PDB file of C-alpha atoms in Angstrom:
ATOM      1  CA  MET O   1      10.092  24.571 -77.577  1.00  0.00           C
ATOM      2  CA  THR O   2       6.433  24.703 -79.191  1.00  0.00           C
ATOM      3  CA  ALA O   3       3.664  26.324 -76.825  1.00  0.00           C
ATOM      4  CA  ASN O   4       2.011  23.070 -76.645  1.00  0.00           C
ATOM      5  CA  ALA O   5       5.354  21.375 -75.265  1.00  0.00           C
ATOM      6  CA  ASN O   6       4.195  20.688 -72.058  1.00  0.00           C
ATOM      7  CA  GLN O   7       1.152  19.300 -73.581  1.00  0.00           C
ATOM      8  CA  THR O   8       0.002  15.368 -71.936  1.00  0.00           C
ATOM      9  CA  ILE O   9       0.533  12.618 -74.540  1.00  0.00           C
ATOM     10  CA  ASP O  10      -2.613  10.091 -75.431  1.00  0.00           C
ATOM     11  CA  PRO O  11      -0.811   7.001 -75.242  1.00  0.00           C
ATOM     12  CA  VAL O  12      -3.564   5.137 -77.245  1.00  0.00           C
ATOM     13  CA  LYS O  13      -3.138   7.386 -80.121  1.00  0.00           C
ATOM     14  CA  THR O  14       0.879   7.498 -80.224  1.00  0.00           C
ATOM     15  CA  ALA O  15       3.377   4.701 -81.510  1.00  0.00           C
ATOM     16  CA  LEU O  16       6.733   5.009 -80.621  1.00  0.00           C
ATOM     17  CA  VAL O  17       9.038   3.883 -83.340  1.00  0.00           C
ATOM     18  CA  LEU O  18      13.031   2.703 -82.951  1.00  0.00           C
ATOM     19  CA  ILE O  19      14.457   2.330 -86.028  1.00  0.00           C
ATOM     20  CA  GLU O  20      17.358  -0.708 -86.589  1.00  0.00           C
ATOM     21  CA  PHE O  21      18.143  -0.916 -83.216  1.00  0.00           C
ATOM     22  CA  GLN O  22      20.501  -3.658 -84.114  1.00  0.00           C
ATOM     23  CA  ASN O  23      23.290  -5.312 -83.184  1.00  0.00           C
ATOM     24  CA  ASP O  24      25.755  -3.405 -86.634  1.00  0.00           C
ATOM     25  CA  PHE O  25      24.949  -0.349 -84.951  1.00  0.00           C
ATOM     26  CA  THR O  26      24.435  -1.219 -81.506  1.00  0.00           C
ATOM     27  CA  THR O  27      26.684  -3.676 -80.360  1.00  0.00           C
ATOM     28  CA  PRO O  28      30.496  -3.919 -80.322  1.00  0.00           C
ATOM     29  CA  GLY O  29      31.659  -5.911 -82.873  1.00  0.00           C
ATOM     30  CA  GLY O  30      28.753  -5.042 -85.676  1.00  0.00           C
ATOM     31  CA  VAL O  31      30.097  -3.478 -89.067  1.00  0.00           C
ATOM     32  CA  LEU O  32      29.579   0.416 -87.438  1.00  0.00           C
ATOM     33  CA  HIS O  33      28.680   0.412 -84.955  1.00  0.00           C
ATOM     34  CA  GLU O  34      32.482   1.882 -84.432  1.00  0.00           C
ATOM     35  CA  ALA O  35      30.840   4.934 -86.693  1.00  0.00           C
ATOM     36  CA  VAL O  36      28.204   4.983 -84.552  1.00  0.00           C
ATOM     37  CA  LYS O  37      29.421   5.125 -80.711  1.00  0.00           C
ATOM     38  CA  ALA O  38      31.302   8.192 -79.577  1.00  0.00           C
ATOM     39  CA  VAL O  39      27.357   9.491 -80.096  1.00  0.00           C
ATOM     40  CA  MET O  40      26.115   7.217 -78.487  1.00  0.00           C
ATOM     41  CA  ALA O  41      28.355   7.102 -75.654  1.00  0.00           C
ATOM     42  CA  ARG O  42      27.382  11.406 -75.637  1.00  0.00           C
ATOM     43  CA  GLU O  43      24.171  10.485 -74.907  1.00  0.00           C
ATOM     44  CA  ASP O  44      23.962   7.255 -73.347  1.00  0.00           C
ATOM     45  CA  MET O  45      21.293   6.760 -76.073  1.00  0.00           C
ATOM     46  CA  LEU O  46      20.576   2.980 -75.040  1.00  0.00           C
ATOM     47  CA  ALA O  47      20.585   3.302 -71.487  1.00  0.00           C
ATOM     48  CA  LYS O  48      18.039   5.782 -71.813  1.00  0.00           C
ATOM     49  CA  THR O  49      16.321   4.378 -74.718  1.00  0.00           C
ATOM     50  CA  GLN O  50      15.710   1.219 -73.147  1.00  0.00           C
ATOM     51  CA  ARG O  51      14.069   3.031 -69.890  1.00  0.00           C
ATOM     52  CA  LEU O  52      12.058   5.063 -72.578  1.00  0.00           C
ATOM     53  CA  VAL O  53      10.133   1.907 -73.596  1.00  0.00           C
ATOM     54  CA  ALA O  54       9.647   0.487 -70.508  1.00  0.00           C
ATOM     55  CA  THR O  55       7.886   3.457 -69.738  1.00  0.00           C
ATOM     56  CA  ALA O  56       6.062   4.187 -72.851  1.00  0.00           C
ATOM     57  CA  ARG O  57       5.021   0.665 -72.525  1.00  0.00           C
ATOM     58  CA  ALA O  58       3.603   1.223 -69.032  1.00  0.00           C
ATOM     59  CA  ALA O  59       1.773   4.471 -70.494  1.00  0.00           C
ATOM     60  CA  GLY O  60       0.485   2.078 -72.843  1.00  0.00           C
ATOM     61  CA  VAL O  61       2.112   3.375 -76.142  1.00  0.00           C
ATOM     62  CA  SER O  62       2.046   1.697 -79.161  1.00  0.00           C
ATOM     63  CA  VAL O  63       5.753   0.367 -79.277  1.00  0.00           C
ATOM     64  CA  MET O  64       6.973  -0.833 -82.527  1.00  0.00           C
ATOM     65  CA  HIS O  65       9.978  -1.717 -83.894  1.00  0.00           C
ATOM     66  CA  ALA O  66      11.911  -1.616 -87.505  1.00  0.00           C
ATOM     67  CA  PRO O  67      14.481  -3.117 -88.158  1.00  0.00           C
ATOM     68  CA  ILE O  68      16.039  -3.247 -91.867  1.00  0.00           C
ATOM     69  CA  HIS O  69      16.708  -6.288 -93.512  1.00  0.00           C
ATOM     70  CA  PHE O  70      18.297  -7.913 -96.529  1.00  0.00           C
ATOM     71  CA  ALA O  71      18.847 -11.376 -98.351  1.00  0.00           C
ATOM     72  CA  PRO O  72      22.166 -12.933 -98.555  1.00  0.00           C
ATOM     73  CA  GLY O  73      23.913 -11.104-102.090  1.00  0.00           C
ATOM     74  CA  TYR O  74      21.545  -8.109-101.751  1.00  0.00           C
ATOM     75  CA  GLY O  75      19.064  -8.610-104.170  1.00  0.00           C
ATOM     76  CA  GLU O  76      16.812  -6.058-103.011  1.00  0.00           C
ATOM     77  CA  ILE O  77      18.359  -3.386-104.010  1.00  0.00           C
ATOM     78  CA  THR O  78      20.242  -2.248-106.951  1.00  0.00           C
ATOM     79  CA  ALA O  79      23.287  -3.785-108.276  1.00  0.00           C
ATOM     80  CA  GLN O  80      24.726  -0.841-108.113  1.00  0.00           C
ATOM     81  CA  PRO O  81      24.142   1.486-104.575  1.00  0.00           C
ATOM     82  CA  TYR O  82      25.247   3.868-103.798  1.00  0.00           C
ATOM     83  CA  GLY O  83      25.443   6.148-100.692  1.00  0.00           C
ATOM     84  CA  ILE O  84      25.016   4.924 -97.399  1.00  0.00           C
ATOM     85  CA  LEU O  85      23.349   2.172 -98.783  1.00  0.00           C
ATOM     86  CA  ALA O  86      26.900   1.224-100.383  1.00  0.00           C
ATOM     87  CA  GLY O  87      27.727   1.279 -97.187  1.00  0.00           C
ATOM     88  CA  VAL O  88      25.512  -1.365 -96.298  1.00  0.00           C
ATOM     89  CA  VAL O  89      26.561  -3.964 -98.741  1.00  0.00           C
ATOM     90  CA  ASP O  90      30.535  -3.198 -99.125  1.00  0.00           C
ATOM     91  CA  GLY O  91      30.421  -3.684 -95.062  1.00  0.00           C
ATOM     92  CA  ASN O  92      27.996  -7.462 -95.040  1.00  0.00           C
ATOM     93  CA  ALA O  93      25.838  -5.458 -92.699  1.00  0.00           C
ATOM     94  CA  PHE O  94      22.125  -6.253 -91.951  1.00  0.00           C
ATOM     95  CA  VAL O  95      21.947  -9.791 -93.323  1.00  0.00           C
ATOM     96  CA  LYS O  96      19.011 -11.341 -92.576  1.00  0.00           C
ATOM     97  CA  GLY O  97      19.057 -14.620 -90.507  1.00  0.00           C
ATOM     98  CA  GLU O  98      23.164 -13.036 -89.112  1.00  0.00           C
ATOM     99  CA  TRP O  99      23.714 -11.747 -85.210  1.00  0.00           C
ATOM    100  CA  GLY O 100      24.501  -7.958 -86.893  1.00  0.00           C
ATOM    101  CA  ALA O 101      20.201  -7.860 -88.331  1.00  0.00           C
ATOM    102  CA  GLU O 102      19.375  -9.232 -85.357  1.00  0.00           C
ATOM    103  CA  ILE O 103      17.618  -6.947 -82.490  1.00  0.00           C
ATOM    104  CA  CYS O 104      19.692  -5.869 -79.638  1.00  0.00           C
ATOM    105  CA  ASP O 105      19.207  -7.580 -76.591  1.00  0.00           C
ATOM    106  CA  THR O 106      18.580  -4.782 -74.770  1.00  0.00           C
ATOM    107  CA  LEU O 107      15.511  -3.800 -77.053  1.00  0.00           C
ATOM    108  CA  THR O 108      14.417  -7.801 -77.813  1.00  0.00           C
ATOM    109  CA  PRO O 109      10.773  -6.635 -78.684  1.00  0.00           C
ATOM    110  CA  GLN O 110       8.068  -7.507 -76.426  1.00  0.00           C
ATOM    111  CA  ALA O 111       4.556  -9.543 -76.490  1.00  0.00           C
ATOM    112  CA  GLY O 112       2.790  -6.546 -77.851  1.00  0.00           C
ATOM    113  CA  ASP O 113       5.124  -4.555 -79.432  1.00  0.00           C
ATOM    114  CA  ILE O 114       4.665  -4.370 -83.074  1.00  0.00           C
ATOM    115  CA  VAL O 115       7.668  -5.329 -85.806  1.00  0.00           C
ATOM    116  CA  ILE O 116       7.623  -3.455 -88.625  1.00  0.00           C
ATOM    117  CA  GLU O 117       8.329  -5.899 -91.498  1.00  0.00           C
ATOM    118  CA  GLY O 118       9.936  -4.889 -95.662  1.00  0.00           C
ATOM    119  CA  LYS O 119      12.444  -1.942 -94.103  1.00  0.00           C
ATOM    120  CA  ARG O 120      14.669  -2.350 -96.821  1.00  0.00           C
ATOM    121  CA  GLY O 121      15.822   1.678 -97.622  1.00  0.00           C
ATOM    122  CA  LEU O 122      15.903   4.431 -95.592  1.00  0.00           C
ATOM    123  CA  ASP O 123      12.074   6.434 -95.246  1.00  0.00           C
ATOM    124  CA  THR O 124      11.027   2.929 -92.699  1.00  0.00           C
ATOM    125  CA  PHE O 125       7.552   4.178 -94.825  1.00  0.00           C
ATOM    126  CA  ALA O 126       8.925   3.960 -98.130  1.00  0.00           C
ATOM    127  CA  SER O 127       8.911  -0.733 -98.539  1.00  0.00           C
ATOM    128  CA  THR O 128       7.109  -1.172 -95.246  1.00  0.00           C
ATOM    129  CA  ASN O 129       3.340  -1.666 -93.763  1.00  0.00           C
ATOM    130  CA  LEU O 130       3.754   1.121 -91.207  1.00  0.00           C
ATOM    131  CA  ASP O 131       1.655   3.991 -92.540  1.00  0.00           C
ATOM    132  CA  PHE O 132      -1.265   0.455 -92.977  1.00  0.00           C
ATOM    133  CA  ILE O 133      -0.430  -0.367 -88.932  1.00  0.00           C
ATOM    134  CA  LEU O 134      -0.603   3.717 -87.163  1.00  0.00           C
ATOM    135  CA  ARG O 135      -3.498   4.509 -89.338  1.00  0.00           C
ATOM    136  CA  SER O 136      -5.618   1.196 -87.964  1.00  0.00           C
ATOM    137  CA  LYS O 137      -5.024   1.746 -84.971  1.00  0.00           C
ATOM    138  CA  GLY O 138      -5.902   5.472 -85.104  1.00  0.00           C
ATOM    139  CA  ILE O 139      -2.134   6.747 -84.395  1.00  0.00           C
ATOM    140  CA  GLU O 140      -1.934  10.479 -84.274  1.00  0.00           C
ATOM    141  CA  THR O 141       1.261  11.246 -82.374  1.00  0.00           C
ATOM    142  CA  LEU O 142       4.995   9.339 -84.560  1.00  0.00           C
ATOM    143  CA  VAL O 143       7.746   9.686 -81.548  1.00  0.00           C
ATOM    144  CA  LEU O 144      10.590   8.193 -83.636  1.00  0.00           C
ATOM    145  CA  ALA O 145      14.302   6.683 -81.520  1.00  0.00           C
ATOM    146  CA  GLY O 146      16.995   5.173 -83.863  1.00  0.00           C
ATOM    147  CA  PHE O 147      20.087   5.255 -86.132  1.00  0.00           C
ATOM    148  CA  LEU O 148      20.643   7.468 -87.949  1.00  0.00           C
ATOM    149  CA  THR O 149      20.184  10.618 -87.129  1.00  0.00           C
ATOM    150  CA  ASN O 150      20.877  11.844 -90.552  1.00  0.00           C
ATOM    151  CA  CYS O 151      19.784   9.236 -92.491  1.00  0.00           C
ATOM    152  CA  CYS O 152      16.727   7.227 -91.707  1.00  0.00           C
ATOM    153  CA  VAL O 153      15.518   8.927 -88.848  1.00  0.00           C
ATOM    154  CA  GLU O 154      15.275  12.779 -90.544  1.00  0.00           C
ATOM    155  CA  SER O 155      13.636  10.413 -94.045  1.00  0.00           C
ATOM    156  CA  THR O 156      11.096   8.889 -91.862  1.00  0.00           C
ATOM    157  CA  MET O 157      10.469  12.252 -89.750  1.00  0.00           C
ATOM    158  CA  ARG O 158       9.616  14.241 -93.250  1.00  0.00           C
ATOM    159  CA  SER O 159       7.547  11.080 -94.783  1.00  0.00           C
ATOM    160  CA  GLY O 160       5.951  10.921 -91.067  1.00  0.00           C
ATOM    161  CA  TYR O 161       4.983  15.198 -91.014  1.00  0.00           C
ATOM    162  CA  GLU O 162       3.988  14.988 -94.665  1.00  0.00           C
ATOM    163  CA  LYS O 163       1.920  12.038 -94.502  1.00  0.00           C
ATOM    164  CA  GLY O 164       0.031  14.369 -91.794  1.00  0.00           C
ATOM    165  CA  PHE O 165       1.473  12.304 -88.221  1.00  0.00           C
ATOM    166  CA  GLU O 166       2.243  15.019 -85.154  1.00  0.00           C
ATOM    167  CA  VAL O 167       5.977  13.896 -85.299  1.00  0.00           C
ATOM    168  CA  LEU O 168       8.384  13.635 -82.165  1.00  0.00           C
ATOM    169  CA  THR O 169      12.171  13.030 -82.831  1.00  0.00           C
ATOM    170  CA  LEU O 170      14.117  12.256 -79.753  1.00  0.00           C
ATOM    171  CA  THR O 171      17.533  14.428 -80.026  1.00  0.00           C
ATOM    172  CA  ASP O 172      19.350  11.766 -77.430  1.00  0.00           C
ATOM    173  CA  GLY O 173      17.791   8.937 -79.149  1.00  0.00           C
ATOM    174  CA  VAL O 174      19.224   8.765 -81.708  1.00  0.00           C
ATOM    175  CA  ALA O 175      22.932   8.872 -83.568  1.00  0.00           C
ATOM    176  CA  ALA O 176      24.772   9.187 -86.236  1.00  0.00           C
ATOM    177  CA  THR O 177      28.549   8.578 -87.634  1.00  0.00           C
ATOM    178  CA  SER O 178      29.306  11.211 -86.520  1.00  0.00           C
ATOM    179  CA  GLU O 179      28.983  14.236 -83.724  1.00  0.00           C
ATOM    180  CA  ALA O 180      29.270  17.095 -86.605  1.00  0.00           C
ATOM    181  CA  GLU O 181      26.581  15.209 -88.455  1.00  0.00           C
ATOM    182  CA  HIS O 182      24.565  14.368 -86.130  1.00  0.00           C
ATOM    183  CA  ASP O 183      24.290  18.054 -84.439  1.00  0.00           C
ATOM    184  CA  ALA O 184      23.424  19.961 -87.994  1.00  0.00           C
ATOM    185  CA  ALA O 185      20.973  17.467 -88.104  1.00  0.00           C
ATOM    186  CA  ILE O 186      19.205  17.809 -85.023  1.00  0.00           C
ATOM    187  CA  ARG O 187      19.769  22.210 -84.849  1.00  0.00           C
ATOM    188  CA  TYR O 188      18.731  22.898 -88.450  1.00  0.00           C
ATOM    189  CA  ASP O 189      16.369  19.927 -90.034  1.00  0.00           C
ATOM    190  CA  TYR O 190      14.603  18.631 -87.454  1.00  0.00           C
ATOM    191  CA  PRO O 191      13.019  21.667 -86.585  1.00  0.00           C
ATOM    192  CA  MET O 192      11.543  21.560 -90.369  1.00  0.00           C
ATOM    193  CA  PHE O 193       9.415  18.299 -89.346  1.00  0.00           C
ATOM    194  CA  SER O 194       9.288  17.745 -86.208  1.00  0.00           C
ATOM    195  CA  LYS O 195       9.281  18.575 -82.424  1.00  0.00           C
ATOM    196  CA  PRO O 196      12.408  17.480 -81.278  1.00  0.00           C
ATOM    197  CA  MET O 197      12.970  17.148 -77.602  1.00  0.00           C
ATOM    198  CA  THR O 198      14.988  15.083 -75.361  1.00  0.00           C
ATOM    199  CA  ILE O 199      13.680  11.315 -74.058  1.00  0.00           C
ATOM    200  CA  ALA O 200      12.980  12.900 -70.454  1.00  0.00           C
ATOM    201  CA  GLU O 201      10.491  15.754 -72.126  1.00  0.00           C
ATOM    202  CA  PHE O 202       8.857  13.226 -73.641  1.00  0.00           C
ATOM    203  CA  THR O 203       8.272  10.696 -70.314  1.00  0.00           C
ATOM    204  CA  ALA O 204       7.323  13.452 -68.369  1.00  0.00           C
ATOM    205  CA  ARG O 205       4.412  14.202 -70.960  1.00  0.00           C
ATOM    206  CA  LEU O 206       3.702  10.285 -70.357  1.00  0.00           C
ATOM    207  CA  PRO O 207       0.164  10.265 -68.437  1.00  0.00           C
ATOM    208  CA  ALA O 208       0.987   9.051 -64.280  1.00  0.00           C
ATOM    209  CA  THR O 209       0.971   5.177 -64.603  1.00  0.00           C
ATOM    210  CA  ALA O 210       0.265   3.002 -61.002  1.00  0.00           C
TER     211      ALA O 210
END
């Protein structure tokens, strides 16, 4: 833990970014759910995140949802995708307008939340309005949760670090397609580009609400 690990967080300058809490990941029947459900269950990820979001909203933290969407046929990306995007295309995942691409019911955006638009790749900053919104709102601390631990969350974490934000990654609010990948990213990569902490450690740093 860092020396300022117990420093109170200023909610006005803090944004919680929820990356790809969509049915294709979170919900039985989703294209990629079977791949992530073991890590989700081990961390009790969805229930913890639901409580986290309620606490963050009450404290005045900006809650932002960052879903990934593609038009049918995936015309927004290369015709020969490779790596993780090849798996998305092969599985017909995250197609805009379909159930799998919808944000899961337990984390449906509420009034006052912000939905980040334009995510088509791994880094949430790369093709979206995230940076503009964060800077417009005077956000200094970026708190990350979602999917995948070692992919979209890590890519966003690295960019946030490079852009000068204080980046907090919630180690039990993320999940990957294997426990080994999840644990390795948190152990070796997260401390290089963020301040890793549990959801409980983060919420303990929020000011008390009435």
